[in-house]
PDB file of C-alpha atoms in Angstrom:
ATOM      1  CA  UNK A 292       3.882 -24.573  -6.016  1.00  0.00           C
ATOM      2  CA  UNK A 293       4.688 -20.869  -4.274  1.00  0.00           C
ATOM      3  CA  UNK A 294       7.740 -19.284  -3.309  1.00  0.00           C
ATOM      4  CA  UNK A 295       7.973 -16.682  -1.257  1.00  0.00           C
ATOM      5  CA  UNK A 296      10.398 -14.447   1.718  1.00  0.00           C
ATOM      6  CA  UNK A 297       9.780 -13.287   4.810  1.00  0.00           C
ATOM      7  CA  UNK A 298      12.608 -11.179   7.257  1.00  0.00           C
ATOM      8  CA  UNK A 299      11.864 -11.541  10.718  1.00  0.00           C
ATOM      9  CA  UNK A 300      13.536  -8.761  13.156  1.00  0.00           C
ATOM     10  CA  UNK A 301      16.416  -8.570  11.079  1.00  0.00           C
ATOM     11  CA  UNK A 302      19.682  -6.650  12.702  1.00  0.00           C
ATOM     12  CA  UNK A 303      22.990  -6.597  10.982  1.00  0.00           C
ATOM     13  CA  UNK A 304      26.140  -4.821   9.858  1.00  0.00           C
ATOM     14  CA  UNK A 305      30.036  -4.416   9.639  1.00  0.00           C
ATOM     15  CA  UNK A 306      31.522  -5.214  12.651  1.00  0.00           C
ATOM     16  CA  UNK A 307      30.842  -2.598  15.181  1.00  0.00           C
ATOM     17  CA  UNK A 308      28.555  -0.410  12.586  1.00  0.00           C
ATOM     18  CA  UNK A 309      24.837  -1.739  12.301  1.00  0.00           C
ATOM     19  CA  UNK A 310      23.059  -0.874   9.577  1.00  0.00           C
ATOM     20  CA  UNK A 311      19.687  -3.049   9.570  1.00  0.00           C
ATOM     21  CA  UNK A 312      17.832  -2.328  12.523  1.00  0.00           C
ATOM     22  CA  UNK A 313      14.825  -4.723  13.336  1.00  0.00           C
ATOM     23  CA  UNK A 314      13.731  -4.907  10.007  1.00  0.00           C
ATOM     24  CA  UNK A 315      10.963  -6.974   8.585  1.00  0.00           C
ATOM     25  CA  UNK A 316       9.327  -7.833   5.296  1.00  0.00           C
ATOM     26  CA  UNK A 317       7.767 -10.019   3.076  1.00  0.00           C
ATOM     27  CA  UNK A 318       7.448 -10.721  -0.316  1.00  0.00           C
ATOM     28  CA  UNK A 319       4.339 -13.360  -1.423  1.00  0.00           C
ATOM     29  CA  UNK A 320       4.129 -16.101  -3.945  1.00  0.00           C
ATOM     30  CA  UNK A 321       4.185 -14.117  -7.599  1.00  0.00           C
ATOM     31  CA  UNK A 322       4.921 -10.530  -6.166  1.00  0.00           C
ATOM     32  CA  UNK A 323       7.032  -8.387  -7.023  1.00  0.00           C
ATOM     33  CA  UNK A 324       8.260  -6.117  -4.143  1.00  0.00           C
ATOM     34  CA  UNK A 325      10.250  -3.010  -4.343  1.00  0.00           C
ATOM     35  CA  UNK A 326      12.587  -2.011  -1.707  1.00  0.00           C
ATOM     36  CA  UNK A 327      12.822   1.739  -1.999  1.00  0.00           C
ATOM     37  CA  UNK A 328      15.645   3.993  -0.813  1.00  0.00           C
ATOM     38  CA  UNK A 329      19.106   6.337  -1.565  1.00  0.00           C
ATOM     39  CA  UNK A 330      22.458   5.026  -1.303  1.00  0.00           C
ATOM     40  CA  UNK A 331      23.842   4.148   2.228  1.00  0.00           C
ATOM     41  CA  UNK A 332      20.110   3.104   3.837  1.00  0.00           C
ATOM     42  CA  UNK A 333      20.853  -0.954   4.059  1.00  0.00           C
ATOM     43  CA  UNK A 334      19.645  -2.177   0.415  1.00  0.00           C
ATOM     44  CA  UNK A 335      22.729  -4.158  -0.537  1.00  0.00           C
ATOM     45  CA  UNK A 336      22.759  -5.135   2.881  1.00  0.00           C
ATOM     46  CA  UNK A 337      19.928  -7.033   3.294  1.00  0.00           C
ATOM     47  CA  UNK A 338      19.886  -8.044  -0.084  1.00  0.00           C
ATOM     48  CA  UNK A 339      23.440  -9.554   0.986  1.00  0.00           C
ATOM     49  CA  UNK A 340      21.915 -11.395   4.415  1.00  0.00           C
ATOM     50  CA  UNK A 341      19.333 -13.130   2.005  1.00  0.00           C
ATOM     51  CA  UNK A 342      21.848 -14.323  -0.308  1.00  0.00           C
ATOM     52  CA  UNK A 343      24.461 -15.259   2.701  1.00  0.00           C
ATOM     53  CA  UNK A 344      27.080 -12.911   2.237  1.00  0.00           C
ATOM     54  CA  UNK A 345      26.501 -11.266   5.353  1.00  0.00           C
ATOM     55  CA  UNK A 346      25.269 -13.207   8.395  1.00  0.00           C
ATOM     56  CA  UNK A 347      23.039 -11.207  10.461  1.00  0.00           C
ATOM     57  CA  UNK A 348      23.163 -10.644  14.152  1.00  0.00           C
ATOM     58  CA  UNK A 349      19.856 -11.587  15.328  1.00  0.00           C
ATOM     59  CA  UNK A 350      16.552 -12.240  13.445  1.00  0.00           C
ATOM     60  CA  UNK A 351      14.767 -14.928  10.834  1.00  0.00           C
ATOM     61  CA  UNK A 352      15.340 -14.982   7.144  1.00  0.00           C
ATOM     62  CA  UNK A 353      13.025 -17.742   5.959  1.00  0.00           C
ATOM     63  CA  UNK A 354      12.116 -18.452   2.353  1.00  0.00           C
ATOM     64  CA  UNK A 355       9.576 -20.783   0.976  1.00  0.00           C
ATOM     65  CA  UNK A 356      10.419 -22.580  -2.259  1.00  0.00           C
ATOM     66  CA  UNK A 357       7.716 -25.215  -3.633  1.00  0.00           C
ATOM     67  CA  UNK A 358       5.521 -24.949  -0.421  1.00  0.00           C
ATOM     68  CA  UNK A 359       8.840 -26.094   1.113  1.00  0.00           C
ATOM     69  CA  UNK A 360      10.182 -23.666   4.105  1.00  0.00           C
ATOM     70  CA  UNK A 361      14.027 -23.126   4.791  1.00  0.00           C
ATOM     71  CA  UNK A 362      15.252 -20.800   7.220  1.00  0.00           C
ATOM     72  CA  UNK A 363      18.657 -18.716   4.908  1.00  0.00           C
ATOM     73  CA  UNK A 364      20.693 -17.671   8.211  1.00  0.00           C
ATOM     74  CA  UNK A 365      23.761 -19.297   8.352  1.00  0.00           C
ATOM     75  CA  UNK A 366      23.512 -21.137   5.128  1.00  0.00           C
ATOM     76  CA  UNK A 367      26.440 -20.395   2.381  1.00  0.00           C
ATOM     77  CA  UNK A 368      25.393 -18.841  -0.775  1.00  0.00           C
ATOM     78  CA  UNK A 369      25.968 -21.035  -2.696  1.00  0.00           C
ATOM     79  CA  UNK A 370      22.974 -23.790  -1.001  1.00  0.00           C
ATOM     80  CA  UNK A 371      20.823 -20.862  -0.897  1.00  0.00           C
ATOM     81  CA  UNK A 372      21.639 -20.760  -4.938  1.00  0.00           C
ATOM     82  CA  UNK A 373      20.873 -24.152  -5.076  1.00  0.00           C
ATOM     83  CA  UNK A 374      16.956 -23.816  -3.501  1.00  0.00           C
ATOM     84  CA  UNK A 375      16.358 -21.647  -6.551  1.00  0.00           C
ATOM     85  CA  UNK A 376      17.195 -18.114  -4.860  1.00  0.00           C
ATOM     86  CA  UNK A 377      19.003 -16.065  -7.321  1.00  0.00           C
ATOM     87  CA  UNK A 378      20.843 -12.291  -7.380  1.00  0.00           C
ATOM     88  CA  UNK A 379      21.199 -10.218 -10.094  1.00  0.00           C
ATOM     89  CA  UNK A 380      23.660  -7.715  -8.004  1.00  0.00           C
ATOM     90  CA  UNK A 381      24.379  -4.232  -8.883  1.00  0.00           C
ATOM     91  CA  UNK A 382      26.876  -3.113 -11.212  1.00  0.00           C
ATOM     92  CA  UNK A 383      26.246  -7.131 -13.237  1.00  0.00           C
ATOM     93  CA  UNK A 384      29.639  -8.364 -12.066  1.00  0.00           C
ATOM     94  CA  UNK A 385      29.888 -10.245 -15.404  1.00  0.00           C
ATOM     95  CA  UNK A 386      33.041 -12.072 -16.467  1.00  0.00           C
ATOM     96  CA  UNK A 387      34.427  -9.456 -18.922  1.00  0.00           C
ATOM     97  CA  UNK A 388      36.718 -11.769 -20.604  1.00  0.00           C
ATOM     98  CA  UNK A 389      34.072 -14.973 -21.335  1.00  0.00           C
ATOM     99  CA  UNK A 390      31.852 -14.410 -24.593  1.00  0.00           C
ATOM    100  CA  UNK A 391      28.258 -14.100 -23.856  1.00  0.00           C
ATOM    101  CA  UNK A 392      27.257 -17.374 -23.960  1.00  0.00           C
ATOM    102  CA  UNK A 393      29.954 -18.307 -22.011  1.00  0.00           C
ATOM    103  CA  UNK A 394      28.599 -16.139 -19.638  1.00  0.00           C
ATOM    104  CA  UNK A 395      25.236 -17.414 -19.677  1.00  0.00           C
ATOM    105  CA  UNK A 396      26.203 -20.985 -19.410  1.00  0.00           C
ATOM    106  CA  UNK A 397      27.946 -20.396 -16.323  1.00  0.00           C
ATOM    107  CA  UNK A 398      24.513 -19.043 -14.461  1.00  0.00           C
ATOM    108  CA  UNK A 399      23.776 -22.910 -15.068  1.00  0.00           C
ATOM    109  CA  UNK A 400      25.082 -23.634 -11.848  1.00  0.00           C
ATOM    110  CA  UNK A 401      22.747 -26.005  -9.769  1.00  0.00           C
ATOM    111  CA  UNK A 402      21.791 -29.076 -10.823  1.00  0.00           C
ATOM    112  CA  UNK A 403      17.979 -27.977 -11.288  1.00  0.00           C
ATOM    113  CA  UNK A 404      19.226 -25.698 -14.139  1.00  0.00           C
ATOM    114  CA  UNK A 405      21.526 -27.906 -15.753  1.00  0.00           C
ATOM    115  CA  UNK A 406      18.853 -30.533 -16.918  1.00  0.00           C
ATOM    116  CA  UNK A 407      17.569 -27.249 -18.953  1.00  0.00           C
ATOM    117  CA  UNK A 408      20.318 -25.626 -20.206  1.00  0.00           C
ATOM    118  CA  UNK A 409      19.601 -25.792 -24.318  1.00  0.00           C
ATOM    119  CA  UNK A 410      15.829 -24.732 -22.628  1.00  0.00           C
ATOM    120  CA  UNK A 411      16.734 -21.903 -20.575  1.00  0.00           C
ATOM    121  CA  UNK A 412      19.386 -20.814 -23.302  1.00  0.00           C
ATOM    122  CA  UNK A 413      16.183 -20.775 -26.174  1.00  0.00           C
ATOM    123  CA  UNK A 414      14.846 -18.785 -23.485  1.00  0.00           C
ATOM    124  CA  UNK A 415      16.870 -16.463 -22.863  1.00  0.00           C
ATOM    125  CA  UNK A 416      17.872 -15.545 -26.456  1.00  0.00           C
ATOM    126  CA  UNK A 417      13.756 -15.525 -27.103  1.00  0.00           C
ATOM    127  CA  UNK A 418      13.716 -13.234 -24.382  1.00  0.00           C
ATOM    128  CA  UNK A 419      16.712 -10.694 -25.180  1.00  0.00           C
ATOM    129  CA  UNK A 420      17.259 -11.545 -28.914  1.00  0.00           C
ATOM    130  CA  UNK A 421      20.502  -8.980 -29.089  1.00  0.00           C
ATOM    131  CA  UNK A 422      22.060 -11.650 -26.688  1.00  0.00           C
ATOM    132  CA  UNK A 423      21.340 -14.088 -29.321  1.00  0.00           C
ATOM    133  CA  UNK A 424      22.943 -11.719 -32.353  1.00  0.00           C
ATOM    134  CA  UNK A 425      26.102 -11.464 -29.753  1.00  0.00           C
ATOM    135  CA  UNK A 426      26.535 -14.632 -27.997  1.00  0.00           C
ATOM    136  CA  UNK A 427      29.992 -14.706 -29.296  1.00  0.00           C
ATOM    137  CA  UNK A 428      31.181 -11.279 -28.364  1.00  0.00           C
ATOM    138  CA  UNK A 429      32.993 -10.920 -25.165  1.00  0.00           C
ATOM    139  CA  UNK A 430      30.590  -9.568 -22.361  1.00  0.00           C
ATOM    140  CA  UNK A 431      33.493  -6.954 -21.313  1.00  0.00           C
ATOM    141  CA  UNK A 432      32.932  -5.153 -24.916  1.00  0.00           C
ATOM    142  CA  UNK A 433      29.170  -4.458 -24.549  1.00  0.00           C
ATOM    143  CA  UNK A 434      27.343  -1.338 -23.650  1.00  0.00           C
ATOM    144  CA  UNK A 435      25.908  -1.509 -20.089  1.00  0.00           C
ATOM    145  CA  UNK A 436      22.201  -1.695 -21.402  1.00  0.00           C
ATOM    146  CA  UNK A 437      23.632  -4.899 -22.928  1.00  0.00           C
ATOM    147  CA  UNK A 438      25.625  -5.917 -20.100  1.00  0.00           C
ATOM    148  CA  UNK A 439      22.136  -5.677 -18.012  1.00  0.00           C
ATOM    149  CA  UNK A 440      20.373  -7.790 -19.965  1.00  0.00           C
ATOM    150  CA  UNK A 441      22.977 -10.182 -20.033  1.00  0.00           C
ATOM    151  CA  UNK A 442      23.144 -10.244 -16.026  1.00  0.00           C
ATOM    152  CA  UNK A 443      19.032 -10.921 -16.234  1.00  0.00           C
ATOM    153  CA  UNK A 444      19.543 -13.599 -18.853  1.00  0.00           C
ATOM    154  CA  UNK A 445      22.054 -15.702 -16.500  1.00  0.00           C
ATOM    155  CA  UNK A 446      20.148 -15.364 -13.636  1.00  0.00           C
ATOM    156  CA  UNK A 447      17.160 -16.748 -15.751  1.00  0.00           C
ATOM    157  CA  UNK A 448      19.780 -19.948 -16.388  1.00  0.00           C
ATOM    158  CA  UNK A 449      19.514 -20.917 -13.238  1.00  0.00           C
ATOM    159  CA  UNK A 450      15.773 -21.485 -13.172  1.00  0.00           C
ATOM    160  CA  UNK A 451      15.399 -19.006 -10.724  1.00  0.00           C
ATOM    161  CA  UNK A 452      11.866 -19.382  -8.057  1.00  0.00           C
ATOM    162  CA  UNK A 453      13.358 -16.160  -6.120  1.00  0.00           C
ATOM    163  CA  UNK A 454      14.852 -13.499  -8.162  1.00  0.00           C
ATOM    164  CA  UNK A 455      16.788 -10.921  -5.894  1.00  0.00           C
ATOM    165  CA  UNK A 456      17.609  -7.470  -8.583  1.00  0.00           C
ATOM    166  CA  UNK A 457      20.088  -4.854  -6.552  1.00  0.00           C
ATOM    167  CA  UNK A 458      20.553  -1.724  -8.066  1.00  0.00           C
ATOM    168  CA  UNK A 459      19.593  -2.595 -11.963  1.00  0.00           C
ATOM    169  CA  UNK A 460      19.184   1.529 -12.635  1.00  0.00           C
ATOM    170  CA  UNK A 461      22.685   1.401 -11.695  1.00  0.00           C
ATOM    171  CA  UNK A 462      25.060   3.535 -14.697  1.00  0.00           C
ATOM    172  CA  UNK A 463      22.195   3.136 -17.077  1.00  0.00           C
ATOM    173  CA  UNK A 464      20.526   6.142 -19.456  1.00  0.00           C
ATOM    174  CA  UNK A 465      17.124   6.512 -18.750  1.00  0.00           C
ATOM    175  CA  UNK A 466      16.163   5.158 -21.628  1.00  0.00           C
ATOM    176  CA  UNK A 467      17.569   2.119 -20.559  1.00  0.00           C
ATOM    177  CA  UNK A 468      16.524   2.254 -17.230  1.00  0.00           C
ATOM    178  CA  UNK A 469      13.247   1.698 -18.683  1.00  0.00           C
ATOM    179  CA  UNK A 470      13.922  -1.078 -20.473  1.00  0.00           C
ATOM    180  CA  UNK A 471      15.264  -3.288 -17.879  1.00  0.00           C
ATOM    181  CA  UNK A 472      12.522  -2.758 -15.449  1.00  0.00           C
ATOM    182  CA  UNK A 473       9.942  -3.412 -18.284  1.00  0.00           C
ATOM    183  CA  UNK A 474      12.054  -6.387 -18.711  1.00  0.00           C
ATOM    184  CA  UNK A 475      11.969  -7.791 -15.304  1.00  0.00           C
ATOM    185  CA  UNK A 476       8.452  -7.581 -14.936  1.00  0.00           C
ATOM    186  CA  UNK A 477       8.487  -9.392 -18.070  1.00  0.00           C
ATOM    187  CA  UNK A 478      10.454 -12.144 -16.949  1.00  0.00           C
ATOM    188  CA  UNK A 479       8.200 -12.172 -13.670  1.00  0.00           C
ATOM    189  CA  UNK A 480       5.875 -12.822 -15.997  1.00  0.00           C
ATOM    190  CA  UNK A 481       6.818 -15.453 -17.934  1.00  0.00           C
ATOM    191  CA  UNK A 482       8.403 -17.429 -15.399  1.00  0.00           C
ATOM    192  CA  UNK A 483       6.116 -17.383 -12.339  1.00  0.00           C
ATOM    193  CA  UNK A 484       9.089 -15.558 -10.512  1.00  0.00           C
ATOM    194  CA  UNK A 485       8.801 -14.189  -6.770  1.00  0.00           C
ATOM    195  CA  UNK A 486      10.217 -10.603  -6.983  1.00  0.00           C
ATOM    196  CA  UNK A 487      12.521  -8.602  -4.577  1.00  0.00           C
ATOM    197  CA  UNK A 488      13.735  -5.343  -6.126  1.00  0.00           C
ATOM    198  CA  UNK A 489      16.168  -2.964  -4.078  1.00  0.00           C
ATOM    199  CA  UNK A 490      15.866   0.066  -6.016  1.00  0.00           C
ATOM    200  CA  UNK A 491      16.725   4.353  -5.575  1.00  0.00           C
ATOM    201  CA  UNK A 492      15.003   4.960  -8.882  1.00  0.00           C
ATOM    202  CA  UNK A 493      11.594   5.461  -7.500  1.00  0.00           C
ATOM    203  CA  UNK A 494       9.294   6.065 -10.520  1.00  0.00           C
ATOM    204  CA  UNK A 495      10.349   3.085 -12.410  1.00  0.00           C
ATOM    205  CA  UNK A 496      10.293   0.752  -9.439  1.00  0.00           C
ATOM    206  CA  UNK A 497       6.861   1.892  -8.772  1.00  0.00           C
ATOM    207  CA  UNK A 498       5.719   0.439 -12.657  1.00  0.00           C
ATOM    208  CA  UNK A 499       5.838  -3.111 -12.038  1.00  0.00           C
ATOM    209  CA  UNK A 500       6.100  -3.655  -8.371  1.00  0.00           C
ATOM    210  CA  UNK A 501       2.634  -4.650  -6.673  1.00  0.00           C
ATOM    211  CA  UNK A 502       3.432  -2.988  -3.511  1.00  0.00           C
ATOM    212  CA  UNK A 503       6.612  -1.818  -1.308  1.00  0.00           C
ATOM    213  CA  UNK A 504       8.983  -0.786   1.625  1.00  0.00           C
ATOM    214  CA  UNK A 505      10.575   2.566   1.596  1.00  0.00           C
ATOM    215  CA  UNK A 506      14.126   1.762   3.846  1.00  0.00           C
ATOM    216  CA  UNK A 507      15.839   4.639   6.243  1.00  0.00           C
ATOM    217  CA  UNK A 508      19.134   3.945   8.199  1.00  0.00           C
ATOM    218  CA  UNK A 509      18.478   0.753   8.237  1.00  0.00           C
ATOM    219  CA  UNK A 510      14.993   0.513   9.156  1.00  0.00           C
ATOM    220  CA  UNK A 511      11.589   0.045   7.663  1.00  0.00           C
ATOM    221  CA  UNK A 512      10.025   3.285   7.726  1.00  0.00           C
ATOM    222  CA  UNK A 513       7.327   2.686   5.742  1.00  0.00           C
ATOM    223  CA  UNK A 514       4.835   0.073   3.646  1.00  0.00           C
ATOM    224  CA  UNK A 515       2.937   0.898   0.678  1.00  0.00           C
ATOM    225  CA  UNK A 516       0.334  -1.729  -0.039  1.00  0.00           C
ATOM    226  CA  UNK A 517       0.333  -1.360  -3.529  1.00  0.00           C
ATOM    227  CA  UNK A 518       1.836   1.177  -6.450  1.00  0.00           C
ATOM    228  CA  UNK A 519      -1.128   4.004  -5.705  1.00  0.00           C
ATOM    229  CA  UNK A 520       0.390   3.974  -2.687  1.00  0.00           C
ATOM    230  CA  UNK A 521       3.551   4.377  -2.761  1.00  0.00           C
ATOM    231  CA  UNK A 522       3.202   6.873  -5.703  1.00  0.00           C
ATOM    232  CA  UNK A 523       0.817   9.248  -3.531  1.00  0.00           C
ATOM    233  CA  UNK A 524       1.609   8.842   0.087  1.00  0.00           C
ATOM    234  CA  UNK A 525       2.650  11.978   1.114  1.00  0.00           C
ATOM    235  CA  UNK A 526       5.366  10.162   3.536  1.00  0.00           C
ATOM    236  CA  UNK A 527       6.901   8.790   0.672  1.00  0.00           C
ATOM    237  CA  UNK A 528       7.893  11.959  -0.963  1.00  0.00           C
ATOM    238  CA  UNK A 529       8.953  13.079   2.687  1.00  0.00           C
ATOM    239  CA  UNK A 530      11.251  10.336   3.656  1.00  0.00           C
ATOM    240  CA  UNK A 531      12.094   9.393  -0.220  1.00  0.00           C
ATOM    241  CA  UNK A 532      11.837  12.351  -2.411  1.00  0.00           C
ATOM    242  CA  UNK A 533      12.850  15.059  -0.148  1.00  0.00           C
ATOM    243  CA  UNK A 534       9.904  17.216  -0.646  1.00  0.00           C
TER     244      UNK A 534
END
């Protein structure tokens, strides 16, 4: 059965500053899309509206999970949680103080996931086996490659159909960088996941992502139909790159 988003006309912001501006997308059953762009263009923000932190102004926000359509605007996050829409957000927001598996557990949240837990736990420890040599050690005491993985892992507890990944490049070494994207598309994968990535780091978004949006004040300024695209369009390295 497919899952899959589509923003309709979207407009939204802080009170009196707007910062999405008639912006649509779409993301299709089994994609993964990246949402390109530097700090301050509207990426947390409209990963926010989807999740229902932030209620738009105008516009659709519609998401189809098992062939079954829901329109997200003015639903609470945590019954768009419970259709199987999930946010890893930027900077993990962990609990620093719960061990690992504590952690993990709690990403267990809607009653879809908790039929699986001991599943989804083999899982994720299969998945990210240093979780499984730490699942005792307090989340607030790992390295933030570690804490990364981690914030993938619980998502993955809550038998995610939509994942939602803000910022994972965020404070991490190259190196690392690496990793988690490699990861995600791993987890994409193995899952059957529907992708939306909100990322700055261009050249790792562009590994796994099947096509993209490059976002500018708050608009769409641009749609690359697939990862050749977006890695030669010469607008892209205008509007993105600076060149």
């Amino acid at each position: 059965m497919g899952s899959s988003l589509r923003i309709e006309d979207l407009n939204a912001g802080y009170g009196s500053v707007r910062v999405l501006q008639d912006l649509s997308l779409r993301v299709g059953d089994g994609e993964t899309v990246a949402l390109l762009g530097t700090n301050g263009n509207g990426k947390s923000t409209l990963i926010k509206c989807i999740m229902g932190m932030v209620r738009p102004t105008s516009g659709r926000i519609v998401a189809v999970v098992d062939d079954v359509e829901h329109d997200l605007v003015g639903k609470p996050p945590q019954d768009i949680v419970q259709l199987g829409i999930v946010l890893v957000p930027e900077g993990r927001r962990l609990f620093p103080k719960l061990s690992v598996e504590e952690n993990l557990l709690l990403g267990a949240y809607r009653p879809a996931a908790r039929a699986h837990i001991a599943q989804n736990l083999k899982s994720c420890f299969e998945t990210f086996p240093r979780l499984a040599e730490r699942r005792q050690q307090l989340a607030g005491s790992m390295s933030g490659g570690e804490q990364q993985m981690l914030a993938l892992a619980r998502a993955l507890m809550t038998a995610p159909k939509i994942l939602l990944v803000d910022e994972p490049s965020v404070g991490l070494s190259p190196l690392l960088v690496q990793h988690t994207v490699t990861k995600i598309q791993e987890l994409k994968e193995r899952f059957g996941l529907t992708v939306l990535m909100a990322e700055q780091n261009l050249r790792q978004a562009i590994r796994i992502a099947d096509r993209g949006y490059v976002i500018v004040h708050g608009r769409i300024e641009y749609e690359g139909s697939s990862r050749e695209d977006l890695a030669n369009n010469e607008l892209i390295h205008k509007l993105y790159m600076g060149l």
